[in-house]
PDB file of C-alpha atoms and ligand atoms in Angstrom:
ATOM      1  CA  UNK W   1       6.515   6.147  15.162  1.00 87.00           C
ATOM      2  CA  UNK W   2       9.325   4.645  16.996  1.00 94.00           C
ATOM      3  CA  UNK W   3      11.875   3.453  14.592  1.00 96.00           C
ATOM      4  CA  UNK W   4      13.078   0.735  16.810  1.00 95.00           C
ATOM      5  CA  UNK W   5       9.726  -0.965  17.613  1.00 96.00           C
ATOM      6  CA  UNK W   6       8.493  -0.387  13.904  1.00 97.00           C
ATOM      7  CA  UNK W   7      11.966  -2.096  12.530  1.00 97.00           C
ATOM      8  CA  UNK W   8      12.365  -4.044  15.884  1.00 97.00           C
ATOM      9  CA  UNK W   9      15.530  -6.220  14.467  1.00 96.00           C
ATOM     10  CA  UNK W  10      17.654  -3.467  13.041  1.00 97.00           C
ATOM     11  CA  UNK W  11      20.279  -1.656  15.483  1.00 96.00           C
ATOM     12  CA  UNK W  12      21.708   1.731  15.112  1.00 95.00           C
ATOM     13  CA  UNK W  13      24.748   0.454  13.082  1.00 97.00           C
ATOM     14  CA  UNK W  14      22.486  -0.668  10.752  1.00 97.00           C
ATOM     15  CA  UNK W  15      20.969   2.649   9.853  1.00 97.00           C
ATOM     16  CA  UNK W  16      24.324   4.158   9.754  1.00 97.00           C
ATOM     17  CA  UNK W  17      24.371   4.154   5.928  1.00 94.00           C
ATOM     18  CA  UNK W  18      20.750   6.291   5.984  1.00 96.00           C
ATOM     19  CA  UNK W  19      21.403   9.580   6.976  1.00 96.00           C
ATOM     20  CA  UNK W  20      17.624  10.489   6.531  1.00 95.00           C
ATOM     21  CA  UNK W  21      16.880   7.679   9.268  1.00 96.00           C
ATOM     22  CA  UNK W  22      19.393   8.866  11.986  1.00 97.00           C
ATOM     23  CA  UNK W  23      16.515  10.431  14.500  1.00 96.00           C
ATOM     24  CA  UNK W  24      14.814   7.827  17.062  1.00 96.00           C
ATOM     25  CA  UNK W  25      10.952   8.286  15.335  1.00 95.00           C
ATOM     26  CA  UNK W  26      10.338   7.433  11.653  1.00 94.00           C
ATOM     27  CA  UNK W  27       7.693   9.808   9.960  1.00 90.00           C
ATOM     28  CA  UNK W  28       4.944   7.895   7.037  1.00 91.00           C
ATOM     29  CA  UNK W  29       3.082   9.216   4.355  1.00 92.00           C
ATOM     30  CA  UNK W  30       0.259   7.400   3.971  1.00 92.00           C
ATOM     31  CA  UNK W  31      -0.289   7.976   0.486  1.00 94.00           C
ATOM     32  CA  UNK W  32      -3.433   6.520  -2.503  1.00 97.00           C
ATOM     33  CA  UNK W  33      -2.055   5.961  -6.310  1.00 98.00           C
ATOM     34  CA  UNK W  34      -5.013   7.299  -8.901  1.00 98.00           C
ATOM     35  CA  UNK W  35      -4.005   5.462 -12.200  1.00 98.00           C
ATOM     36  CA  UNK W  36      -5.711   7.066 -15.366  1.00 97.00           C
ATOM     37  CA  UNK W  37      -5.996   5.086 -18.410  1.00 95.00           C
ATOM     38  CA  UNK W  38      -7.356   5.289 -21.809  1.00 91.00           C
ATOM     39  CA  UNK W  39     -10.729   3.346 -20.068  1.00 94.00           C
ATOM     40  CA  UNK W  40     -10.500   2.918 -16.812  1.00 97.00           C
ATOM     41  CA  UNK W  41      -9.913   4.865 -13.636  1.00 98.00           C
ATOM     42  CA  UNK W  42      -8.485   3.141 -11.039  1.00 98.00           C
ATOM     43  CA  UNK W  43      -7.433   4.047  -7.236  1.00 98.00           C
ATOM     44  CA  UNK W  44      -4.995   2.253  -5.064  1.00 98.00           C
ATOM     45  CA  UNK W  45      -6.061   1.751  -1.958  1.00 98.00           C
ATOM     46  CA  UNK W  46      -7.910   4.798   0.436  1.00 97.00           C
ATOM     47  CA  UNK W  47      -5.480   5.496   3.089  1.00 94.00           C
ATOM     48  CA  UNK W  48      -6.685   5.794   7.038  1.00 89.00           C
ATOM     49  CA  UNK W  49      -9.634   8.307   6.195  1.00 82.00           C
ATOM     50  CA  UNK W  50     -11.515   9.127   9.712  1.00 72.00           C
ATOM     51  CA  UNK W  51     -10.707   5.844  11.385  1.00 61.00           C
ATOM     52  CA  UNK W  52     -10.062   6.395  15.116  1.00 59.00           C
ATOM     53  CA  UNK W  53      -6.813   4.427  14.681  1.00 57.00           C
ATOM     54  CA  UNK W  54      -4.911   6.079  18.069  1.00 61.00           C
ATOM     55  CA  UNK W  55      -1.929   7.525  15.636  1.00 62.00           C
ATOM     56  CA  UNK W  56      -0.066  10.852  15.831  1.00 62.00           C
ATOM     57  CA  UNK W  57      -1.643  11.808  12.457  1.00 61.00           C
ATOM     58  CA  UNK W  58      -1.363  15.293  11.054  1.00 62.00           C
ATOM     59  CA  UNK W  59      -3.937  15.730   8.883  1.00 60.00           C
ATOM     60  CA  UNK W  60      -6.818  13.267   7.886  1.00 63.00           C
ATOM     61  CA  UNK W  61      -9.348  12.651   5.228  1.00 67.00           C
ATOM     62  CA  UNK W  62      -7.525  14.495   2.415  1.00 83.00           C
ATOM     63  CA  UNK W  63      -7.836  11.592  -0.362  1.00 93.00           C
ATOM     64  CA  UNK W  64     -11.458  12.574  -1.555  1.00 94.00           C
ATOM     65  CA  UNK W  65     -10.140  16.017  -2.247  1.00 93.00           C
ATOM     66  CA  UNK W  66      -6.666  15.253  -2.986  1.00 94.00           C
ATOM     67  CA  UNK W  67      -9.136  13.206  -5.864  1.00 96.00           C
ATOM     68  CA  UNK W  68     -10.926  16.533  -6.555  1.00 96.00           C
ATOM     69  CA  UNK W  69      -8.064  18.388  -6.780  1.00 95.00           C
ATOM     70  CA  UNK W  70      -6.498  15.842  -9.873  1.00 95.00           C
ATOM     71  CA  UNK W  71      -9.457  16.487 -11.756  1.00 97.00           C
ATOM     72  CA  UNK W  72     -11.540  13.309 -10.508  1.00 97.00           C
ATOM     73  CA  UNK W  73     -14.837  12.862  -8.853  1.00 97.00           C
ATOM     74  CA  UNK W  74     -15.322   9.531  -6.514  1.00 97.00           C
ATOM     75  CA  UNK W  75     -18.379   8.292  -9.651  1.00 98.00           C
ATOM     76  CA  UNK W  76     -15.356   8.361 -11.815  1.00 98.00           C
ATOM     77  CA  UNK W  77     -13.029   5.271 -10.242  1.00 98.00           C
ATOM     78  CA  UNK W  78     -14.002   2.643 -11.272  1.00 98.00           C
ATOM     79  CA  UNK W  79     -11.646  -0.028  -9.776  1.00 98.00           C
ATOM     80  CA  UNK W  80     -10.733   0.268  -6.007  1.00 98.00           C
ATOM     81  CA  UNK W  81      -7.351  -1.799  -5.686  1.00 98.00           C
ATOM     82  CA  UNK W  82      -6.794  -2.070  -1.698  1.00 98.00           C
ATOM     83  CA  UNK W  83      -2.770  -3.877  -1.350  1.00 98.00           C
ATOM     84  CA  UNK W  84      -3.806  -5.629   1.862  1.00 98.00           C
ATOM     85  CA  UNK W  85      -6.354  -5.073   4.567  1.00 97.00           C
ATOM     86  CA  UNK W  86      -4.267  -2.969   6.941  1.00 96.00           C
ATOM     87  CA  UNK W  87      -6.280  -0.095   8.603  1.00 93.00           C
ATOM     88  CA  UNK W  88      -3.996   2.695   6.752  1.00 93.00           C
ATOM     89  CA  UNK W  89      -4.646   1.167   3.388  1.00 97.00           C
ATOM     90  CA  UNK W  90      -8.864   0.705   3.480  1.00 96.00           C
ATOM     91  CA  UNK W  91     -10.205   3.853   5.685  1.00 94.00           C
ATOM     92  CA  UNK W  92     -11.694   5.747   2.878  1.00 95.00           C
ATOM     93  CA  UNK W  93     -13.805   2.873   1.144  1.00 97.00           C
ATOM     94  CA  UNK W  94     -17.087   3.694   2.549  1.00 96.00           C
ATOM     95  CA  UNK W  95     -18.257   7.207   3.801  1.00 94.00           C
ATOM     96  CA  UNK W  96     -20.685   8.461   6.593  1.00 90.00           C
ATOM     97  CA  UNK W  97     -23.249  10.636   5.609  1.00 91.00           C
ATOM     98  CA  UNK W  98     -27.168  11.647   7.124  1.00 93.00           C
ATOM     99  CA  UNK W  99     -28.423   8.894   5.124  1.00 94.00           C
ATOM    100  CA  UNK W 100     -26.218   6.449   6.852  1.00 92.00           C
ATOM    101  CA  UNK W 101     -22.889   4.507   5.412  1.00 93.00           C
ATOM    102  CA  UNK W 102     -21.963   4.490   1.967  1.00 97.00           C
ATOM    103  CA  UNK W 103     -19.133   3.585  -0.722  1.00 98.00           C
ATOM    104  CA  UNK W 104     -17.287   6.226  -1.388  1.00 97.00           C
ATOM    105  CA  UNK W 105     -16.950   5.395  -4.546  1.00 98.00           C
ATOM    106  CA  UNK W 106     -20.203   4.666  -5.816  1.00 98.00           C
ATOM    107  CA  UNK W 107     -19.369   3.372  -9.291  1.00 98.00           C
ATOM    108  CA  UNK W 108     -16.320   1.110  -8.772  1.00 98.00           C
ATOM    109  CA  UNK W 109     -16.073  -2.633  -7.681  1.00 98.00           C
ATOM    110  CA  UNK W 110     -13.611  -3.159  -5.001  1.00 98.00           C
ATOM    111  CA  UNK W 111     -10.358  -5.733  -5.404  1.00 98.00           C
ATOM    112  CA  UNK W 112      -8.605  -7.218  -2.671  1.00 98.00           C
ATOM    113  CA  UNK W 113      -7.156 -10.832  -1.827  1.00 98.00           C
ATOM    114  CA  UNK W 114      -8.580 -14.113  -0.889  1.00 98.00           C
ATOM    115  CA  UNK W 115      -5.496 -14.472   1.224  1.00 98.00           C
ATOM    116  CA  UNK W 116      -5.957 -11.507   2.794  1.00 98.00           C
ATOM    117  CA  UNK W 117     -10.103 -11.700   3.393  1.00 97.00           C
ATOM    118  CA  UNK W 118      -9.434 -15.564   4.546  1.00 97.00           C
ATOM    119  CA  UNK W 119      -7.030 -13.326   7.854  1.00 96.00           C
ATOM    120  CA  UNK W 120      -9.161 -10.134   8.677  1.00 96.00           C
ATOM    121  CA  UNK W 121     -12.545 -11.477   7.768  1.00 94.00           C
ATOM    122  CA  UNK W 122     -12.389 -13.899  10.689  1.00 93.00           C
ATOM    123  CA  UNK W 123     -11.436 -10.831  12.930  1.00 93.00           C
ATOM    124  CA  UNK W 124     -14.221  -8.267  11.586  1.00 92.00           C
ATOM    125  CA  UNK W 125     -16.063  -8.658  14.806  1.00 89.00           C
ATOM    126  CA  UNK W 126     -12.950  -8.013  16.962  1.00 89.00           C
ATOM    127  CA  UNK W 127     -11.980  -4.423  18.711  1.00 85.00           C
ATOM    128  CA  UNK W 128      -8.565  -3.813  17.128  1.00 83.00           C
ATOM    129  CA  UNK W 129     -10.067  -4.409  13.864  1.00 89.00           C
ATOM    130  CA  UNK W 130     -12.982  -2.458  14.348  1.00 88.00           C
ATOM    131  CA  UNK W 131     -12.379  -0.702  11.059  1.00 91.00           C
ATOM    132  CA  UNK W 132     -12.979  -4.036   8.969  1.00 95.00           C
ATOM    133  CA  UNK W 133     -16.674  -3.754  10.238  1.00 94.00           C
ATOM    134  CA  UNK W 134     -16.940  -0.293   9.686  1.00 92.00           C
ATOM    135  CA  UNK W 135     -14.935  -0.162   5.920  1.00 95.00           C
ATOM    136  CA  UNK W 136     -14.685  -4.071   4.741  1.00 97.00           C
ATOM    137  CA  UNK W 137     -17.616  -6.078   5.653  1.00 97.00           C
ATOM    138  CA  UNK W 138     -20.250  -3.826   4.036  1.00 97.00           C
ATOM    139  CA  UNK W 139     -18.286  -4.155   0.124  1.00 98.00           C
ATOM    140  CA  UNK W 140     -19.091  -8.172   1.145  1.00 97.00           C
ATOM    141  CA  UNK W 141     -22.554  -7.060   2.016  1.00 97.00           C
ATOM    142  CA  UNK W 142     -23.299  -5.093  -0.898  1.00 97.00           C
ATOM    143  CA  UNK W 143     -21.298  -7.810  -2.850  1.00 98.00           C
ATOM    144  CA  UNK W 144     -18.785  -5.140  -4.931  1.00 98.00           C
ATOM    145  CA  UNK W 145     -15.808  -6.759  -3.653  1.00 98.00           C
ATOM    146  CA  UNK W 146     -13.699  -8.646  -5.970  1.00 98.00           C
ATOM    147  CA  UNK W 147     -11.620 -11.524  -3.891  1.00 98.00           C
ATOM    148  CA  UNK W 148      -8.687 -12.141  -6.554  1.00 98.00           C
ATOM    149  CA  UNK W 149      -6.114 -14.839  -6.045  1.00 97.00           C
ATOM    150  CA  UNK W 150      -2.515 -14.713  -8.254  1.00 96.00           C
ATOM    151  CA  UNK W 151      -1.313 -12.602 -11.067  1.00 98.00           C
ATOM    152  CA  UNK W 152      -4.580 -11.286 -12.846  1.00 98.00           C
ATOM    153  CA  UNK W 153      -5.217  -8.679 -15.159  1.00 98.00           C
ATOM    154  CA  UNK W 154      -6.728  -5.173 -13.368  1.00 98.00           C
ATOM    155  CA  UNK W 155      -6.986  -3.269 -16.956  1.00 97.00           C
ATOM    156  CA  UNK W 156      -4.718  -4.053 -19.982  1.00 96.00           C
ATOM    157  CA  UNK W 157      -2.136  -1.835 -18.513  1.00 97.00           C
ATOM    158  CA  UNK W 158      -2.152  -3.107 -14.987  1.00 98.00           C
ATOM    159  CA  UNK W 159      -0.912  -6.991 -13.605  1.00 98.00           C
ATOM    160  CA  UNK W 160      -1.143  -7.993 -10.005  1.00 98.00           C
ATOM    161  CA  UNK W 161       2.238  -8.680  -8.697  1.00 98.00           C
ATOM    162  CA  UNK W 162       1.409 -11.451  -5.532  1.00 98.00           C
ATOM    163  CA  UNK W 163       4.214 -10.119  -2.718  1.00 98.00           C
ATOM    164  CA  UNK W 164       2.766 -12.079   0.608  1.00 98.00           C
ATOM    165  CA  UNK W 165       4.528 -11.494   3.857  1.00 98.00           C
ATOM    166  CA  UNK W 166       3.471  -8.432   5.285  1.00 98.00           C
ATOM    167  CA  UNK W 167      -0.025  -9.855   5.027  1.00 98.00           C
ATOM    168  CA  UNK W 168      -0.912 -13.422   3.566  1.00 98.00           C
ATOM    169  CA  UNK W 169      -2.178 -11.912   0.016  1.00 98.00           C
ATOM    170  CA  UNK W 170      -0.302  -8.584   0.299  1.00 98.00           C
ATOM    171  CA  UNK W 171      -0.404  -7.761  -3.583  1.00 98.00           C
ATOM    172  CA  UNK W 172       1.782  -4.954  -5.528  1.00 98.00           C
ATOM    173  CA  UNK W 173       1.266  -4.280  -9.131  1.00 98.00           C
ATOM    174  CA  UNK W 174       2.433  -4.068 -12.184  1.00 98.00           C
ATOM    175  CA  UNK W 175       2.008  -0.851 -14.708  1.00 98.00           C
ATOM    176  CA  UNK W 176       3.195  -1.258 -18.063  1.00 98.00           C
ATOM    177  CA  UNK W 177       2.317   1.278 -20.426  1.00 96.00           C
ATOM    178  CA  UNK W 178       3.764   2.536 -23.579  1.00 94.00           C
ATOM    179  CA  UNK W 179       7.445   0.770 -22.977  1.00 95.00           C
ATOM    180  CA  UNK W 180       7.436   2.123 -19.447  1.00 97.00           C
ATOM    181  CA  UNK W 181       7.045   0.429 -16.094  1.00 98.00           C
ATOM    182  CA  UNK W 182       6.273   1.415 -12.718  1.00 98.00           C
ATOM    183  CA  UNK W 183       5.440  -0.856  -9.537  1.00 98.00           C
ATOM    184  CA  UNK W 184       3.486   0.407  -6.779  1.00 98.00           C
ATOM    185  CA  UNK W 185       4.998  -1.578  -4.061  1.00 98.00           C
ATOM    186  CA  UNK W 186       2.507  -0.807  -1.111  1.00 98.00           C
ATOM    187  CA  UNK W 187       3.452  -2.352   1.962  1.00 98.00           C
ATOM    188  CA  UNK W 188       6.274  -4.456   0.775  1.00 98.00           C
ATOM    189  CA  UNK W 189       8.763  -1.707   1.327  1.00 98.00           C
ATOM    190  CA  UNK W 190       7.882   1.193   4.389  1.00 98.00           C
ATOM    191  CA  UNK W 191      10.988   3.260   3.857  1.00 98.00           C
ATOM    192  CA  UNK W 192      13.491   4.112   0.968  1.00 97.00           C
ATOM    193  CA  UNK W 193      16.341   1.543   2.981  1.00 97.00           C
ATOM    194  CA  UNK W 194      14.413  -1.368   2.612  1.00 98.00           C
ATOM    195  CA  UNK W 195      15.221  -1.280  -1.352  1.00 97.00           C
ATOM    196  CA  UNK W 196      18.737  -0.911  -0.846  1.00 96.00           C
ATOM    197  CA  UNK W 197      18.058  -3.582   2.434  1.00 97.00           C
ATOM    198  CA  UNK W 198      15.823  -5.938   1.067  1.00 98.00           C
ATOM    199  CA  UNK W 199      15.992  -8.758   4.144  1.00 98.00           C
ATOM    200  CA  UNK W 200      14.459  -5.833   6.265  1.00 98.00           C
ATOM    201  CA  UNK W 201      11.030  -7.347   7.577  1.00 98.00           C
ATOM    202  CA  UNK W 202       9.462  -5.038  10.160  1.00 98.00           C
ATOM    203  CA  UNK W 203       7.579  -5.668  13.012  1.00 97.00           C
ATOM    204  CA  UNK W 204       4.081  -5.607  11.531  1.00 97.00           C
ATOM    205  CA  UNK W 205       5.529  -8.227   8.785  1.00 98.00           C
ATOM    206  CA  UNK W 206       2.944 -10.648  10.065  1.00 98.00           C
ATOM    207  CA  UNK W 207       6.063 -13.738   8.007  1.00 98.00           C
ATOM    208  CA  UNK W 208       8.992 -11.902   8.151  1.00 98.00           C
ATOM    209  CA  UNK W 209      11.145 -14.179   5.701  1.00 98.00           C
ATOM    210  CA  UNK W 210       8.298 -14.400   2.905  1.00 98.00           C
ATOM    211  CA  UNK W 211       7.952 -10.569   3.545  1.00 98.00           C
ATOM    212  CA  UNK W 212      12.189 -10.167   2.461  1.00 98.00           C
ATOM    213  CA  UNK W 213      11.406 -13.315  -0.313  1.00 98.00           C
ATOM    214  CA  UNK W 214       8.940 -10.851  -1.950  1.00 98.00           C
ATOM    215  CA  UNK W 215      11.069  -7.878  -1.562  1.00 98.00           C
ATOM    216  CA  UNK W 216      13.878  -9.751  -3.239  1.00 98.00           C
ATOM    217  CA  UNK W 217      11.824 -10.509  -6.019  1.00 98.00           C
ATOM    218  CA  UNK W 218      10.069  -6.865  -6.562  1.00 98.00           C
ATOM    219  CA  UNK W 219      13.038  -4.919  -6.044  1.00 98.00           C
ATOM    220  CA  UNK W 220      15.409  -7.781  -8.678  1.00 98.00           C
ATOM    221  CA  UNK W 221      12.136  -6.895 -10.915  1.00 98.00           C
ATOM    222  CA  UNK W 222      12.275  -3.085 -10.471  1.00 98.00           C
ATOM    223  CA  UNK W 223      15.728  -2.997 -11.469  1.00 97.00           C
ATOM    224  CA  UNK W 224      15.874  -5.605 -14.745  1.00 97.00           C
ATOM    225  CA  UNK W 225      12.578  -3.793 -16.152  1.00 97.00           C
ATOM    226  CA  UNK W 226      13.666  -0.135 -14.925  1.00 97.00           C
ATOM    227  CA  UNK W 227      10.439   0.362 -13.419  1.00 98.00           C
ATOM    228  CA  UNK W 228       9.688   3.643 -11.575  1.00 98.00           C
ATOM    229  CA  UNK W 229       9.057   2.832  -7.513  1.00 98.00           C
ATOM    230  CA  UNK W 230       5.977   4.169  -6.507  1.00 98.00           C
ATOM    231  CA  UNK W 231       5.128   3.978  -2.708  1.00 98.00           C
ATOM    232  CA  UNK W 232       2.691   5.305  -0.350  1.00 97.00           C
ATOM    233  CA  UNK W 233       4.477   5.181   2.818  1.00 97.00           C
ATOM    234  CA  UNK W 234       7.941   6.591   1.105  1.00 97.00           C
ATOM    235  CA  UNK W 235       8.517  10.348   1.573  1.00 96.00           C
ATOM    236  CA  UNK W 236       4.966  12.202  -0.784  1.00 94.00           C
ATOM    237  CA  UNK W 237       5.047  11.780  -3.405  1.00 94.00           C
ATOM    238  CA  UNK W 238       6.997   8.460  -3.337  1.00 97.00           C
ATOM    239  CA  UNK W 239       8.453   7.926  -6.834  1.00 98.00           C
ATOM    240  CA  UNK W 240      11.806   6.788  -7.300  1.00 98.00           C
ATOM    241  CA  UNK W 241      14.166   4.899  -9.061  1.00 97.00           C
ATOM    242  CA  UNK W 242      17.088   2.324  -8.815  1.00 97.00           C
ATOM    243  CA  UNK W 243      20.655   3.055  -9.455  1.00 95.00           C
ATOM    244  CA  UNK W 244      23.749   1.235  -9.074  1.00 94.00           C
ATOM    245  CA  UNK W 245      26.386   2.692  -7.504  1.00 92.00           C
ATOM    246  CA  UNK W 246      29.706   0.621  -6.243  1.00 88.00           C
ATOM    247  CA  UNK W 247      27.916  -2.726  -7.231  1.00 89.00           C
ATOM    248  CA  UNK W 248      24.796  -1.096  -4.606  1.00 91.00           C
ATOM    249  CA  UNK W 249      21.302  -0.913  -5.304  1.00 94.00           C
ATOM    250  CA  UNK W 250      20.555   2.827  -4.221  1.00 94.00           C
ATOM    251  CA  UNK W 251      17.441   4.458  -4.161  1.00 96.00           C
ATOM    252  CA  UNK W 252      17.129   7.642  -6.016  1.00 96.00           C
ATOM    253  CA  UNK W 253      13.631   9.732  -4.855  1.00 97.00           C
ATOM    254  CA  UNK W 254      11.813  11.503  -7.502  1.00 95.00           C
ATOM    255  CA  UNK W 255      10.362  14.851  -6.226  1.00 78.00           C
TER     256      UNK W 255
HETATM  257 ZN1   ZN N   1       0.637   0.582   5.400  1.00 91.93          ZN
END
């Protein structure tokens, strides 16, 4: 995509710092988290699956085998966690088959906002959000999704971490497990700079200033619990960590 319509208030000199971000178009993973505990399986969010979304998108429809390929079969997740109800974070919650549409994941109960459902469910019967009707509404239907509200418990190991701004209930979370942390951000940070740049609030930010508030306070987080970042939309496979260096947050990538 085009880096100055995605990030529509940053100019060139800003960038200057970011080598990696020099070029005119930005390329995004679009990326799931599958988080294994001692009871529960759990998947974070399903990526853009076969949605006719209109992007220049390499490849599509890998997460089912990308599942496979970690030693998991879709009857084995039992929580779907979906970050917001953005197109490139839901596409792979139900499935097409002969027999007509299904969850993909036949076993799990799906968790999402009340902030979020209280936006896109008035817009399910609208053409740009065609995919709500096709990957949202049904979970209502079928009543297996979970509207949550605040910080809540997913499994013992796993805290929602409310970061609004991108969408009304845009939610990170919280893994703590055996002294360690990690936060999966999700769409509260697009690209590497924006931990470094927290203020950054791009275009699809639907509140740009409560999208940099919750940055602030994820990335301050990150860096007083030494969490590992984990992203989606950060260069695969999107783990990282803070360091300081000259009084500078910096991010360093994990490959
Ligand atoms: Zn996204």
């Amino acid at each position: 995509m085009k880096k100055n319509v995605f990030f529509n208030t940053q100019s060139d000199a800003d960038w200057k710092p970011y080598p990696d971000y020099h070029a005119p178009t930005i390329g995004m993973n679009v990326g799931s988290f599958l988080i294994h505990t001692e009871k529960r399986t759990v998947l974070v969010d399903t990526g853009l699956g076969k949605l006719d979304h209109h992007l220049d998108q390499t490849t599509r429809e890998t997460l089912v085998g990308e599942i496979a390929a970690a030693g998991f079969q879709p009857q084995d997740i039992d929580t779907v966690f979906l970050t917001h109800m953005h197109m490139d974070h839901v596409g792979t919650n139900m499935t097409e088959t002969d027999q007509g549409w299904f969850p993909t994941f036949p076993n799990a109960r799906y968790v999402v906002s009340k902030a979020d459902w209280a936006l896109f469910g008035s817009r399910v019967n609208t053409r740009p959000f065609a995919y709500l009707k096709e990957q949202i509404q049904p979970l209502i239907d079928a009543d297996i999704l979970d509207l949550i509200e605040g910080e809540i418990n997913i499994t013992e190991e796993i805290t929602t971490l409310p970061t609004p701004g991108h969408t009304p209930g845009h939610t990170s979370l919280l893994i703590s497990s055996e002294g360690e942390k990690a936060v999966i951000v999700g769409d509260a940070a697009h690209v590497p700079p924006q931990i470094e740049e927290t203020q950054w609030s791009p275009a699809p930010d639907r509140d740009k200033d409560r999208s940099a508030a919750s940055r602030k306070m994820m990335v301050d987080l990150i860096e007083k619990e030494h969490a590992l970042i984990a992203s989606g939309h950060f260069p695969s496979p999107g783990f990282g960590n803070i360091i300081r260096v000259d009084s500078r947050r910096k991010f360093i990538p994990i490959s």
